[in-house]
CSV table of C-alpha atoms in Angstrom, one decimal:
chain,number,residue,atom,x,y,z
K,1,MET,CA,-4.5,-150.4,77.0
K,2,SER,CA,-2.8,-150.8,73.7
K,3,ASP,CA,-5.1,-148.4,71.9
K,4,ALA,CA,-4.2,-145.5,74.0
K,5,ILE,CA,-2.7,-142.5,72.3
K,6,ASN,CA,0.7,-141.5,73.3
K,7,PHE,CA,0.7,-137.7,73.2
K,8,SER,CA,4.3,-137.4,74.1
K,9,HIS,CA,5.4,-138.1,70.6
K,10,LEU,CA,3.3,-135.4,69.0
K,11,ASP,CA,4.9,-132.2,67.7
K,12,ILE,CA,3.0,-129.6,69.7
K,13,THR,CA,4.9,-126.7,68.0
K,14,SER,CA,2.9,-127.3,64.9
K,15,ALA,CA,-0.2,-126.3,66.7
K,16,GLN,CA,1.1,-122.8,67.7
K,17,PRO,CA,-0.2,-119.8,65.7
K,18,PRO,CA,2.1,-117.9,63.3
K,19,PRO,CA,3.9,-114.9,64.8
K,20,SER,CA,2.1,-111.6,64.5
K,21,ARG,CA,3.3,-108.9,62.1
K,22,ALA,CA,2.9,-105.1,62.5
K,23,PRO,CA,0.4,-103.7,60.1
K,24,GLN,CA,2.4,-102.3,57.1
K,25,PRO,CA,-0.2,-99.8,55.9
K,26,LYS,CA,-0.1,-98.0,59.2
K,27,GLU,CA,3.6,-97.6,59.0
K,28,ASN,CA,3.6,-96.3,55.4
K,29,SER,CA,0.9,-93.8,56.3
K,30,GLN,CA,3.0,-92.4,59.2
K,31,CYS,CA,6.1,-92.1,57.0
K,32,PHE,CA,4.0,-90.3,54.3
K,33,HIS,CA,2.6,-87.9,56.8
K,34,PHE,CA,6.1,-87.1,58.2
K,35,VAL,CA,7.5,-86.4,54.7
K,36,ARG,CA,4.6,-84.2,53.9
K,37,ARG,CA,5.0,-82.2,57.1
K,38,LEU,CA,8.7,-81.8,56.5
K,39,ILE,CA,8.1,-80.5,52.9
K,40,THR,CA,5.5,-78.1,54.2
K,41,ALA,CA,7.8,-76.8,56.9
K,42,LEU,CA,10.7,-76.3,54.4
K,43,LEU,CA,8.3,-74.5,52.0
K,44,PHE,CA,7.0,-72.3,54.8
K,45,LEU,CA,10.6,-71.5,55.9
K,46,PHE,CA,11.6,-70.6,52.3
K,47,VAL,CA,8.5,-68.3,51.9
K,48,LEU,CA,9.3,-66.7,55.3
K,49,ILE,CA,12.9,-66.0,54.5
K,50,SER,CA,11.9,-64.5,51.1
K,51,VAL,CA,9.3,-62.2,52.6
K,52,VAL,CA,11.7,-61.0,55.3
K,53,SER,CA,14.4,-60.4,52.7
K,54,TRP,CA,12.0,-58.5,50.4
K,55,ILE,CA,10.8,-56.3,53.3
K,56,ALA,CA,14.4,-55.7,54.4
K,57,TRP,CA,15.4,-54.5,50.9
K,58,LEU,CA,12.3,-52.3,50.8
K,59,ILE,CA,13.3,-50.6,54.0
K,60,VAL,CA,17.0,-50.3,53.0
K,61,HIS,CA,16.3,-49.4,49.4
K,62,PRO,CA,19.9,-49.4,48.1
K,63,LEU,CA,20.8,-46.8,45.5
K,64,GLY,CA,23.1,-47.4,42.6
K,65,PRO,CA,26.7,-46.0,42.6
K,66,VAL,CA,27.4,-42.6,41.2
K,67,PHE,CA,29.9,-42.5,38.3
K,68,THR,CA,31.6,-39.3,37.4
K,69,VAL,CA,34.2,-38.8,34.6
K,70,SER,CA,36.7,-36.4,36.3
K,71,SER,CA,39.3,-36.4,33.5
K,72,PHE,CA,39.4,-37.5,29.9
K,73,THR,CA,42.3,-36.7,27.6
K,74,VAL,CA,43.1,-37.5,24.0
K,75,SER,CA,46.7,-37.5,22.8
K,76,ASN,CA,48.5,-37.8,19.4
K,77,LEU,CA,45.2,-38.1,17.5
K,78,THR,CA,45.6,-39.0,13.9
K,79,LEU,CA,43.1,-40.0,11.1
K,80,SER,CA,44.5,-42.8,8.9
K,81,ASN,CA,42.8,-43.0,5.5
K,82,ASN,CA,45.1,-45.6,4.0
K,83,ASN,CA,42.3,-47.8,2.8
K,84,ASP,CA,41.3,-48.6,6.5
K,85,SER,CA,39.6,-45.3,7.7
K,86,ARG,CA,40.9,-45.5,11.3
K,87,ILE,CA,41.1,-43.0,14.0
K,88,LYS,CA,44.1,-43.5,16.3
K,89,ALA,CA,44.9,-41.8,19.5
K,90,ASP,CA,46.0,-42.4,23.2
K,91,TYR,CA,42.9,-42.1,25.4
K,92,HIS,CA,43.2,-41.7,29.2
K,93,LEU,CA,40.0,-41.8,31.2
K,94,VAL,CA,39.8,-41.1,35.0
K,95,PHE,CA,36.5,-41.6,36.7
K,96,SER,CA,35.2,-41.8,40.2
K,97,MET,CA,32.8,-44.3,41.7
K,98,LYS,CA,30.8,-43.3,44.8
K,99,ASN,CA,28.5,-45.4,47.0
K,100,PRO,CA,25.8,-43.1,48.2
K,101,ASN,CA,24.3,-45.6,50.6
K,102,LYS,CA,24.6,-45.1,54.4
K,103,LYS,CA,23.7,-48.7,55.3
K,104,VAL,CA,24.7,-50.9,52.4
K,105,PRO,CA,28.3,-51.6,51.1
K,106,LEU,CA,28.6,-52.7,47.5
K,107,VAL,CA,30.9,-54.5,45.2
K,108,ILE,CA,31.2,-53.8,41.5
K,109,ASP,CA,32.4,-56.7,39.4
K,110,SER,CA,35.1,-56.4,36.7
K,111,PHE,CA,33.8,-54.8,33.6
K,112,GLU,CA,34.5,-53.6,30.0
K,113,ILE,CA,34.6,-49.9,29.0
K,114,LEU,CA,33.6,-49.0,25.5
K,115,LEU,CA,34.7,-45.7,24.0
K,116,LEU,CA,32.3,-44.6,21.2
K,117,TYR,CA,31.6,-41.9,18.6
K,118,LYS,CA,28.1,-40.9,17.8
K,119,LYS,CA,26.7,-43.3,20.6
K,120,ASP,CA,27.1,-46.5,18.6
K,121,THR,CA,30.5,-46.5,16.8
K,122,VAL,CA,33.0,-48.3,18.9
K,123,LEU,CA,36.5,-46.7,18.7
K,124,THR,CA,38.3,-48.8,21.2
K,125,GLN,CA,37.8,-50.5,24.6
K,126,ALA,CA,39.5,-51.1,27.9
K,127,TRP,CA,38.9,-53.5,30.9
K,128,ILE,CA,38.8,-53.1,34.6
K,129,THR,CA,40.0,-56.5,35.6
K,130,GLU,CA,39.5,-56.3,39.4
K,131,ALA,CA,36.3,-56.0,41.4
K,132,VAL,CA,35.8,-52.6,43.1
K,133,SER,CA,34.7,-52.8,46.7
K,134,LEU,CA,32.9,-49.6,48.0
K,135,GLU,CA,32.1,-49.3,51.7
K,136,LYS,CA,29.2,-47.1,52.9
K,137,MET,CA,29.4,-43.5,51.7
K,138,SER,CA,32.9,-44.2,50.2
K,139,GLN,CA,34.4,-43.1,46.9
K,140,LYS,CA,37.2,-44.5,44.8
K,141,ASN,CA,39.0,-43.1,41.7
K,142,TRP,CA,39.8,-45.4,38.8
K,143,SER,CA,41.7,-44.8,35.5
K,144,ALA,CA,41.6,-46.6,32.2
K,145,GLU,CA,44.1,-46.6,29.3
K,146,PHE,CA,42.6,-47.4,25.9
K,147,PRO,CA,44.8,-49.3,23.4
K,148,ARG,CA,45.7,-47.1,20.5
K,149,ASP,CA,45.5,-49.6,17.7
K,150,PHE,CA,42.4,-51.5,18.8
K,151,GLY,CA,39.7,-49.7,16.9
K,152,GLU,CA,37.9,-51.2,13.9
K,153,PRO,CA,37.8,-49.3,10.6
K,154,LEU,CA,35.1,-46.7,10.4
K,155,HIS,CA,32.5,-46.4,7.7
K,156,GLY,CA,33.1,-43.5,5.2
K,157,ARG,CA,30.3,-41.3,6.6
K,158,GLU,CA,31.5,-41.7,10.2
K,159,PHE,CA,35.1,-41.2,9.3
K,160,ASN,CA,34.2,-37.9,7.4
K,161,GLU,CA,32.1,-36.7,10.3
K,162,ILE,CA,34.8,-37.1,12.9
K,163,GLY,CA,37.2,-35.5,10.5
K,164,LYS,CA,35.0,-32.5,10.3
K,165,ASP,CA,34.6,-32.3,14.1
K,166,TRP,CA,38.3,-32.5,14.5
K,167,SER,CA,38.9,-29.7,12.0
K,168,LYS,CA,36.7,-27.6,14.3
K,169,ARG,CA,38.9,-28.6,17.3
K,170,VAL,CA,35.9,-30.1,19.1
K,171,VAL,CA,35.0,-33.9,19.2
K,172,SER,CA,32.3,-35.5,21.3
K,173,PHE,CA,32.8,-39.0,22.6
K,174,ASP,CA,30.6,-41.4,24.7
K,175,VAL,CA,31.7,-44.0,27.2
K,176,LYS,CA,29.5,-47.0,28.1
K,177,MET,CA,30.0,-49.8,30.7
K,178,LYS,CA,28.0,-52.8,31.7
K,179,THR,CA,28.6,-54.9,34.8
K,180,GLU,CA,27.0,-56.3,38.0
K,181,ALA,CA,26.7,-54.6,41.3
K,182,ARG,CA,26.3,-56.7,44.5
K,183,PHE,CA,24.7,-55.0,47.5
K,184,THR,CA,25.3,-56.6,51.0
K,185,CYS,CA,23.2,-55.9,54.1
K,186,GLY,CA,24.4,-57.7,57.3
K,187,ILE,CA,25.8,-61.2,57.1
K,188,TRP,CA,23.2,-63.1,55.0
K,189,LEU,CA,21.4,-60.5,52.9
K,190,SER,CA,22.9,-60.0,49.4
K,191,LYS,CA,21.5,-58.8,46.2
K,192,ARG,CA,22.9,-58.6,42.6
K,193,ARG,CA,21.8,-56.1,40.0
K,194,ILE,CA,22.8,-55.6,36.4
K,195,MET,CA,24.2,-52.2,36.0
K,196,LYS,CA,24.5,-50.1,32.8
K,197,VAL,CA,26.5,-46.9,32.9
K,198,SER,CA,26.4,-44.3,30.1
K,199,CYS,CA,28.6,-41.2,30.0
K,200,ILE,CA,27.2,-39.3,27.0
K,201,ASN,CA,28.6,-36.2,25.2
K,202,LEU,CA,32.1,-36.0,26.6
K,203,VAL,CA,33.2,-33.0,24.6
K,204,VAL,CA,37.0,-32.9,24.1
K,205,GLU,CA,38.6,-29.6,22.9
K,206,PHE,CA,41.8,-29.6,20.9
K,207,LEU,CA,43.2,-26.1,21.7
K,208,GLU,CA,46.9,-26.7,21.4
K,209,PRO,CA,48.5,-25.4,18.1
K,210,ARG,CA,48.9,-28.8,16.3
K,211,GLY,CA,45.4,-29.9,17.4
K,212,ILE,CA,46.4,-33.5,18.2
K,213,ASN,CA,46.0,-33.3,22.0
K,214,GLY,CA,42.7,-32.5,23.7
K,215,LYS,CA,41.0,-32.6,27.0
K,216,LEU,CA,37.5,-32.6,28.5
K,217,ARG,CA,35.8,-29.3,28.2
K,218,VAL,CA,33.6,-29.6,31.3
K,219,ALA,CA,35.4,-28.4,34.5
K,220,GLY,CA,34.7,-30.5,37.6
K,221,GLY,CA,33.8,-33.6,35.8
K,222,LYS,CA,30.8,-35.1,34.0
K,223,VAL,CA,28.2,-37.2,35.9
K,224,CYS,CA,27.1,-40.4,34.1
K,225,SER,CA,23.7,-42.0,34.1
K,226,VAL,CA,23.4,-45.4,35.9
K,227,HIS,CA,20.6,-47.8,35.3
K,228,LEU,CA,20.0,-50.9,37.5
K,229,ALA,CA,18.0,-53.8,36.2
């Protein structure tokens, strides 16, 4: 029959359904839940490490180092009043640093040493340029030389007061330091603290005839105060 339909020429591929796709919202939800779990796990790990570290430092309870001025000498002291009101001298300071901790070594960073008169008048300064490492229960001695011509001019009242003290052959100085101390416990526990050291009322006696050379009055050294922040 001429009217019969020839199905062999039809494109049967056009009748096939489109390929299926995975549901995108489900994949996005799984990814979101994974990221949220990961962040939660990291936060929990951070809190756990912080708590363990805090408890460990509470148990160890590290103490600050002990500073002691063992020797302080003043040589060739002169008061210059040629319109600049300066005190000039050669200062030599020897001090010891002791770590009193039985379980924790510590490292003291490089620091500046200020030599003062009446607690707030800076006469000169020196620097300890190397970090000091102190093992458990160890002690080290350190010395500092102060530059003779560094000091700023003094005010009239301060210059007159130090002149009166010198005429009595007794002058009181102060030494102050500020640095950082790093305590280490084991391989991964480390803690840094700001450290302020004050050595107050270092009384120097000028007993030799000319009165230009003096040394620390206290025998056996002067213990300084140490504040950790």
